[in-house]
mmCIF file of C-alpha atoms and ligand atoms in Angstrom:
data_model
loop_
_atom_site.group_PDB
_atom_site.id
_atom_site.type_symbol
_atom_site.label_atom_id
_atom_site.label_comp_id
_atom_site.label_asym_id
_atom_site.label_seq_id
_atom_site.Cartn_x
_atom_site.Cartn_y
_atom_site.Cartn_z
ATOM 1 C CA MET A 1 169.829 302.394 76.834
ATOM 2 C CA VAL A 2 170.288 305.494 78.919
ATOM 3 C CA SER A 3 168.739 305.331 82.358
ATOM 4 C CA LYS A 4 170.759 307.850 84.481
ATOM 5 C CA VAL A 5 171.544 311.294 83.284
ATOM 6 C CA VAL A 6 173.606 314.094 84.961
ATOM 7 C CA ILE A 7 173.278 317.561 83.229
ATOM 8 C CA LEU A 8 175.612 320.513 84.136
ATOM 9 C CA THR A 9 174.613 323.957 83.074
ATOM 10 C CA GLY A 10 176.449 327.209 82.976
ATOM 11 C CA ALA A 11 175.746 330.889 82.068
ATOM 12 C CA GLY A 12 175.248 330.039 78.319
ATOM 13 C CA VAL A 13 171.843 328.369 79.256
ATOM 14 C CA SER A 14 170.725 331.851 80.545
ATOM 15 C CA ALA A 15 172.434 334.083 77.938
ATOM 16 C CA GLU A 16 169.316 333.960 75.635
ATOM 17 C CA SER A 17 167.104 335.098 78.709
ATOM 18 C CA GLY A 18 169.247 338.374 78.761
ATOM 19 C CA ILE A 19 171.598 337.350 81.655
ATOM 20 C CA GLN A 20 175.378 338.186 80.932
ATOM 21 C CA THR A 21 177.835 335.443 80.916
ATOM 22 C CA PHE A 22 180.947 335.682 82.688
ATOM 23 C CA ARG A 23 183.786 335.325 80.258
ATOM 24 C CA ALA A 24 182.363 336.805 76.842
ATOM 25 C CA ALA A 25 183.802 340.137 75.523
ATOM 26 C CA ASP A 26 180.853 341.837 77.259
ATOM 27 C CA GLY A 27 180.800 339.485 80.247
ATOM 28 C CA LEU A 28 180.654 340.234 83.730
ATOM 29 C CA TRP A 29 184.374 339.559 84.439
ATOM 30 C CA HIS A 30 185.440 342.135 82.012
ATOM 31 C CA ASN A 31 183.910 345.065 84.043
ATOM 32 C CA HIS A 32 184.432 343.585 87.556
ATOM 33 C CA ARG A 33 187.421 342.221 89.419
ATOM 34 C CA ILE A 34 186.557 338.613 90.489
ATOM 35 C CA GLU A 35 188.600 338.888 93.717
ATOM 36 C CA GLU A 36 186.827 342.175 94.636
ATOM 37 C CA VAL A 37 183.140 341.030 94.138
ATOM 38 C CA ALA A 38 183.383 337.305 94.362
ATOM 39 C CA SER A 39 185.685 336.213 97.079
ATOM 40 C CA PRO A 40 185.479 336.148 100.941
ATOM 41 C CA GLU A 41 188.561 338.579 101.111
ATOM 42 C CA GLY A 42 186.680 341.068 98.943
ATOM 43 C CA PHE A 43 183.608 340.881 101.101
ATOM 44 C CA THR A 44 185.718 341.539 104.247
ATOM 45 C CA LYS A 45 187.369 344.339 102.612
ATOM 46 C CA ASP A 46 184.364 346.191 101.046
ATOM 47 C CA PRO A 47 181.065 344.421 101.843
ATOM 48 C CA ALA A 48 179.073 347.470 100.254
ATOM 49 C CA LEU A 49 180.646 347.029 96.943
ATOM 50 C CA VAL A 50 179.788 343.132 96.983
ATOM 51 C CA HIS A 51 176.346 343.937 98.111
ATOM 52 C CA GLN A 52 175.841 346.309 95.303
ATOM 53 C CA PHE A 53 177.256 343.993 92.641
ATOM 54 C CA TYR A 54 174.791 341.202 93.774
ATOM 55 C CA ASN A 55 171.953 343.794 94.314
ATOM 56 C CA ASP A 56 172.170 344.673 90.727
ATOM 57 C CA ARG A 57 172.263 341.178 89.561
ATOM 58 C CA ARG A 58 169.143 340.462 91.756
ATOM 59 C CA ARG A 59 167.189 343.409 90.431
ATOM 60 C CA GLN A 60 167.920 342.394 86.936
ATOM 61 C CA LEU A 61 166.822 338.713 87.646
ATOM 62 C CA LEU A 62 163.665 339.930 89.112
ATOM 63 C CA SER A 63 162.727 342.429 86.449
ATOM 64 C CA ALA A 64 159.994 341.761 83.951
ATOM 65 C CA ASP A 65 162.480 341.476 81.122
ATOM 66 C CA ILE A 66 163.984 338.245 82.424
ATOM 67 C CA ASN A 67 162.276 335.004 81.706
ATOM 68 C CA GLU A 68 163.164 331.292 81.311
ATOM 69 C CA ASN A 69 163.916 330.359 77.714
ATOM 70 C CA ALA A 70 163.435 327.241 75.442
ATOM 71 C CA ALA A 71 166.470 325.509 76.821
ATOM 72 C CA HIS A 72 165.412 325.751 80.499
ATOM 73 C CA VAL A 73 161.875 324.594 79.371
ATOM 74 C CA ALA A 74 163.330 321.552 77.582
ATOM 75 C CA LEU A 75 165.441 320.451 80.578
ATOM 76 C CA ALA A 76 162.197 320.677 82.618
ATOM 77 C CA LYS A 77 160.404 318.782 80.184
ATOM 78 C CA LEU A 78 163.157 315.958 80.201
ATOM 79 C CA GLU A 79 162.933 315.698 83.988
ATOM 80 C CA GLN A 80 158.980 315.337 83.824
ATOM 81 C CA HIS A 81 158.933 312.709 81.019
ATOM 82 C CA PHE A 82 162.239 310.702 81.173
ATOM 83 C CA ALA A 83 161.729 307.229 82.362
ATOM 84 C CA GLY A 84 165.003 307.144 84.231
ATOM 85 C CA GLU A 85 166.781 309.510 86.453
ATOM 86 C CA VAL A 86 167.807 313.014 85.825
ATOM 87 C CA LEU A 87 169.967 315.429 87.959
ATOM 88 C CA LEU A 88 170.463 318.915 86.880
ATOM 89 C CA VAL A 89 173.582 320.464 88.338
ATOM 90 C CA THR A 90 173.816 324.085 87.608
ATOM 91 C CA GLN A 91 176.510 326.785 88.191
ATOM 92 C CA ASN A 92 173.976 329.307 87.726
ATOM 93 C CA ILE A 93 172.581 331.539 90.682
ATOM 94 C CA ASP A 94 169.537 332.535 88.850
ATOM 95 C CA ASP A 95 166.325 330.719 89.247
ATOM 96 C CA LEU A 96 165.320 330.122 85.655
ATOM 97 C CA HIS A 97 165.531 326.378 85.871
ATOM 98 C CA GLU A 98 162.976 326.397 88.738
ATOM 99 C CA ARG A 99 160.816 328.966 86.809
ATOM 100 C CA ALA A 100 160.727 326.487 83.883
ATOM 101 C CA GLY A 101 159.639 323.616 86.339
ATOM 102 C CA SER A 102 162.965 321.845 87.173
ATOM 103 C CA THR A 103 162.865 320.240 90.732
ATOM 104 C CA GLN A 104 165.656 317.723 90.687
ATOM 105 C CA LEU A 105 168.217 320.656 90.808
ATOM 106 C CA VAL A 106 171.445 321.429 92.613
ATOM 107 C CA HIS A 107 172.735 325.082 92.655
ATOM 108 C CA MET A 108 176.345 324.293 93.171
ATOM 109 C CA HIS A 109 177.401 327.913 93.253
ATOM 110 C CA GLY A 110 174.477 329.103 95.473
ATOM 111 C CA GLU A 111 171.477 331.294 94.775
ATOM 112 C CA LEU A 112 171.105 334.840 94.068
ATOM 113 C CA LEU A 113 167.734 334.663 95.866
ATOM 114 C CA LYS A 114 169.050 333.481 99.266
ATOM 115 C CA LYS A 115 170.951 335.235 101.777
ATOM 116 C CA ARG A 116 173.011 333.574 104.573
ATOM 117 C CA CYS A 117 173.824 334.990 108.150
ATOM 118 C CA LEU A 118 177.473 334.734 109.156
ATOM 119 C CA GLY A 119 176.371 334.947 112.760
ATOM 120 C CA CYS A 120 173.612 332.087 113.071
ATOM 121 C CA GLU A 121 174.195 330.422 109.512
ATOM 122 C CA GLN A 122 170.451 330.546 108.758
ATOM 123 C CA ILE A 123 169.795 330.566 104.976
ATOM 124 C CA THR A 124 166.620 332.533 104.089
ATOM 125 C CA ALA A 125 165.044 334.076 100.942
ATOM 126 C CA VAL A 126 165.912 337.439 99.803
ATOM 127 C CA THR A 127 164.231 339.620 96.922
ATOM 128 C CA ASP A 128 165.231 343.086 98.253
ATOM 129 C CA ASP A 129 168.559 344.782 98.259
ATOM 130 C CA LEU A 130 171.111 343.620 101.060
ATOM 131 C CA SER A 131 173.440 346.240 102.701
ATOM 132 C CA VAL A 132 175.834 346.391 105.684
ATOM 133 C CA GLU A 133 172.804 347.618 107.689
ATOM 134 C CA SER A 134 170.664 344.457 106.879
ATOM 135 C CA VAL A 135 169.486 342.757 110.206
ATOM 136 C CA CYS A 136 169.046 339.089 110.284
ATOM 137 C CA GLU A 137 165.634 338.009 111.079
ATOM 138 C CA TYR A 138 166.784 334.996 113.008
ATOM 139 C CA CYS A 139 169.551 336.426 115.412
ATOM 140 C CA ASN A 140 168.858 340.023 115.020
ATOM 141 C CA SER A 141 172.535 340.712 114.311
ATOM 142 C CA THR A 142 173.552 343.535 111.906
ATOM 143 C CA ALA A 143 176.311 343.424 109.065
ATOM 144 C CA GLN A 144 176.321 339.594 109.075
ATOM 145 C CA LEU A 145 174.200 338.919 106.059
ATOM 146 C CA ARG A 146 175.789 337.858 102.830
ATOM 147 C CA PRO A 147 174.503 336.610 99.509
ATOM 148 C CA HIS A 148 174.276 332.781 99.627
ATOM 149 C CA ILE A 149 176.763 332.468 96.684
ATOM 150 C CA VAL A 150 179.769 330.234 96.619
ATOM 151 C CA TRP A 151 182.786 332.611 96.032
ATOM 152 C CA PHE A 152 186.234 331.595 94.702
ATOM 153 C CA GLY A 153 188.063 329.950 97.436
ATOM 154 C CA GLU A 154 184.902 328.396 98.962
ATOM 155 C CA MET A 155 183.639 324.933 98.637
ATOM 156 C CA PRO A 156 180.686 324.398 96.121
ATOM 157 C CA LEU A 157 177.359 322.998 97.551
ATOM 158 C CA GLN A 158 176.317 319.445 97.754
ATOM 159 C CA MET A 159 179.319 318.104 96.268
ATOM 160 C CA PRO A 160 178.633 314.403 97.731
ATOM 161 C CA ARG A 161 175.273 314.361 96.063
ATOM 162 C CA ILE A 162 176.844 315.445 92.791
ATOM 163 C CA GLU A 163 179.739 313.190 92.736
ATOM 164 C CA LYS A 164 177.616 310.130 93.605
ATOM 165 C CA ALA A 165 175.378 311.008 90.523
ATOM 166 C CA LEU A 166 178.275 311.566 88.309
ATOM 167 C CA LEU A 167 179.816 308.088 89.343
ATOM 168 C CA GLN A 168 176.373 306.349 88.650
ATOM 169 C CA CYS A 169 175.307 307.993 85.445
ATOM 170 C CA ASP A 170 175.401 306.585 81.958
ATOM 171 C CA LEU A 171 175.200 309.996 80.134
ATOM 172 C CA PHE A 172 176.701 313.359 81.196
ATOM 173 C CA VAL A 173 175.781 316.495 79.359
ATOM 174 C CA SER A 174 177.472 319.746 79.740
ATOM 175 C CA ILE A 175 175.507 322.735 78.595
ATOM 176 C CA GLY A 176 176.723 326.446 78.081
ATOM 177 C CA THR A 177 179.782 326.444 80.292
ATOM 178 C CA SER A 178 183.334 327.485 79.320
ATOM 179 C CA GLY A 179 185.038 324.660 81.372
ATOM 180 C CA ASN A 180 187.265 327.280 83.114
ATOM 181 C CA VAL A 181 186.117 326.558 86.848
ATOM 182 C CA TYR A 182 186.735 323.520 88.883
ATOM 183 C CA PRO A 183 185.315 321.342 90.267
ATOM 184 C CA ALA A 184 182.620 321.724 87.702
ATOM 185 C CA ALA A 185 185.096 321.581 84.694
ATOM 186 C CA GLY A 186 186.334 318.216 86.056
ATOM 187 C CA TYR A 187 182.875 316.435 86.022
ATOM 188 C CA VAL A 188 183.358 315.150 82.502
ATOM 189 C CA GLN A 189 186.510 313.224 83.554
ATOM 190 C CA LEU A 190 184.697 311.726 86.443
ATOM 191 C CA ALA A 191 181.747 310.558 84.683
ATOM 192 C CA ALA A 192 183.756 309.232 81.591
ATOM 193 C CA GLY A 193 186.118 307.567 83.900
ATOM 194 C CA ASN A 194 183.158 305.512 85.205
ATOM 195 C CA GLY A 195 181.968 304.630 81.787
ATOM 196 C CA ALA A 196 179.452 307.311 80.938
ATOM 197 C CA GLU A 197 178.848 308.732 77.540
ATOM 198 C CA THR A 198 179.598 312.528 77.456
ATOM 199 C CA LEU A 199 178.168 315.194 75.243
ATOM 200 C CA GLU A 200 178.973 319.079 75.289
ATOM 201 C CA LEU A 201 176.177 321.460 74.002
ATOM 202 C CA ASN A 202 177.721 324.890 73.696
ATOM 203 C CA LEU A 203 178.167 328.045 71.568
ATOM 204 C CA GLU A 204 181.792 327.642 71.504
ATOM 205 C CA ALA A 205 184.015 324.660 72.405
ATOM 206 C CA SER A 206 184.874 324.688 76.068
ATOM 207 C CA ALA A 207 188.374 324.419 77.486
ATOM 208 C CA THR A 208 187.554 320.603 78.109
ATOM 209 C CA ASN A 209 185.982 320.027 74.858
ATOM 210 C CA SER A 210 188.559 317.289 73.778
ATOM 211 C CA LEU A 211 187.359 315.224 76.697
ATOM 212 C CA PHE A 212 183.812 314.793 75.387
ATOM 213 C CA ASP A 213 182.649 312.027 73.136
ATOM 214 C CA GLN A 214 180.429 314.374 71.246
ATOM 215 C CA CYS A 215 180.105 317.991 70.711
ATOM 216 C CA ARG A 216 177.344 320.114 69.213
ATOM 217 C CA LEU A 217 177.960 323.821 68.752
ATOM 218 C CA GLY A 218 175.077 326.353 68.564
ATOM 219 C CA LEU A 219 172.578 328.138 70.652
ATOM 220 C CA ALA A 220 171.132 326.511 73.695
ATOM 221 C CA SER A 221 167.666 327.415 72.831
ATOM 222 C CA LYS A 222 167.969 325.298 69.639
ATOM 223 C CA LEU A 223 170.423 322.428 70.730
ATOM 224 C CA VAL A 224 168.809 321.629 74.162
ATOM 225 C CA PRO A 225 165.259 321.058 72.782
ATOM 226 C CA GLU A 226 166.515 319.069 69.879
ATOM 227 C CA TRP A 227 168.669 316.792 72.121
ATOM 228 C CA VAL A 228 165.914 316.344 74.687
ATOM 229 C CA GLU A 229 163.385 315.147 71.926
ATOM 230 C CA GLU A 230 165.976 312.776 70.910
ATOM 231 C CA LEU A 231 166.459 311.345 74.364
ATOM 232 C CA LEU A 232 162.800 311.138 74.980
ATOM 233 C CA SER A 233 162.233 309.404 71.759
ATOM 234 C CA GLN A 234 164.965 306.669 72.348
HETATM 235 P P1 LIG B 301 181.263 331.417 81.204
HETATM 236 O O1 LIG B 301 180.990 332.981 80.943
HETATM 237 O O2 LIG B 301 182.791 331.221 81.607
HETATM 238 O O3 LIG B 301 181.043 330.645 79.902
HETATM 239 C C1 LIG B 301 179.716 330.769 79.190
HETATM 240 C C2 LIG B 301 179.810 329.647 78.161
HETATM 241 O O4 LIG B 301 178.291 329.760 77.551
HETATM 242 C C3 LIG B 301 180.605 329.812 77.130
HETATM 243 O O5 LIG B 301 181.271 328.581 76.719
HETATM 244 C C4 LIG B 301 179.975 330.323 75.886
HETATM 245 O O6 LIG B 301 180.331 329.884 74.583
HETATM 246 C C5 LIG B 301 178.522 329.645 76.243
HETATM 247 N N1 LIG B 301 177.273 330.461 75.561
HETATM 248 C C6 LIG B 301 176.960 331.669 75.540
HETATM 249 N N2 LIG B 301 175.814 331.965 74.977
HETATM 250 C C7 LIG B 301 175.284 330.814 74.732
HETATM 251 C C8 LIG B 301 174.086 330.394 74.151
HETATM 252 N N3 LIG B 301 173.150 331.263 73.766
HETATM 253 N N4 LIG B 301 173.844 328.982 73.993
HETATM 254 C C9 LIG B 301 174.840 328.072 74.434
HETATM 255 N N5 LIG B 301 175.989 328.538 74.911
HETATM 256 C C10 LIG B 301 176.222 329.757 75.080
HETATM 257 O O7 LIG B 301 180.249 331.031 82.290
HETATM 258 P P2 LIG B 301 180.334 329.619 83.067
HETATM 259 O O8 LIG B 301 181.161 328.573 82.360
HETATM 260 O O9 LIG B 301 179.033 329.386 83.598
HETATM 261 O O10 LIG B 301 181.122 331.280 89.226
HETATM 262 O O11 LIG B 301 181.218 330.070 84.325
HETATM 263 C C11 LIG B 301 181.449 329.231 85.474
HETATM 264 C C12 LIG B 301 181.566 329.947 86.716
HETATM 265 O O12 LIG B 301 182.539 330.999 86.480
HETATM 266 C C13 LIG B 301 180.309 330.689 87.128
HETATM 267 O O13 LIG B 301 179.335 329.898 87.756
HETATM 268 C C14 LIG B 301 180.750 331.861 87.944
HETATM 269 C C15 LIG B 301 182.020 332.349 87.271
HETATM 270 O O14 LIG B 301 183.094 332.845 87.905
HETATM 271 C C16 LIG B 301 181.223 331.840 90.374
HETATM 272 O O15 LIG B 301 180.912 333.011 90.408
HETATM 273 C C17 LIG B 301 181.628 331.271 91.466
#
């Protein structure tokens, strides 16, 4: 009987909502250099370029075309109806899990709709574009605001909470992530090493696929609702 579940989601869970993944042939990392737009060094070198990259992502996320899909909705339903504990850990910076109703949620790579001031460290909401002229509403400094996103070389957020849940869970499920970016790609080993069952739901097998007990390949909008119904009827 499963009582504690940790779910890791990646870009694949939002793909059917119209948000590009990173490593597909038409993915974000084919048109942008990671070190230019997703590293602290890139931001120091050309903050305007980095702001533009995330401003584009934010505008798209807030456009009327982008909505949560059946996979996000099913995961929110699981949290609401499951008798045990569910922690959803997402690498995604969109807010589609929240829009679907998930609340037990960790954004380990940050959030597109938040900004952080490098001067006073305040984290606040943002829906408009950011620029080098943006002024922090807390400390009034200029050119100190950055997207609240974890870049390459930076520490993912809330790691102690995530690791504790991974070591206590009896089921770990990875959904729509390619298994290329650590530490998230190592969660399967951490959970399995402590006796958890492990399941991958993905369009294509991930780089860490052989570490999972079970794998189902297909669209998240189909696989996730099916799996949620199975778990709720156990
Ligand atoms: P990737 O682009 O690396 O992988 C997306 C995964 O989703 C692949 O395994 C696809 O097969 C799968 N996929 C695509 N469409 C799907 C669908 N409709 N249903 C199910 N699966 C689908 O994205 P991530 O693994 O999330 O980090 O990338 C991890 C991190 O790398 C991101 O958080 C980001 C990136 O660099 C930072 O920017 C720090």
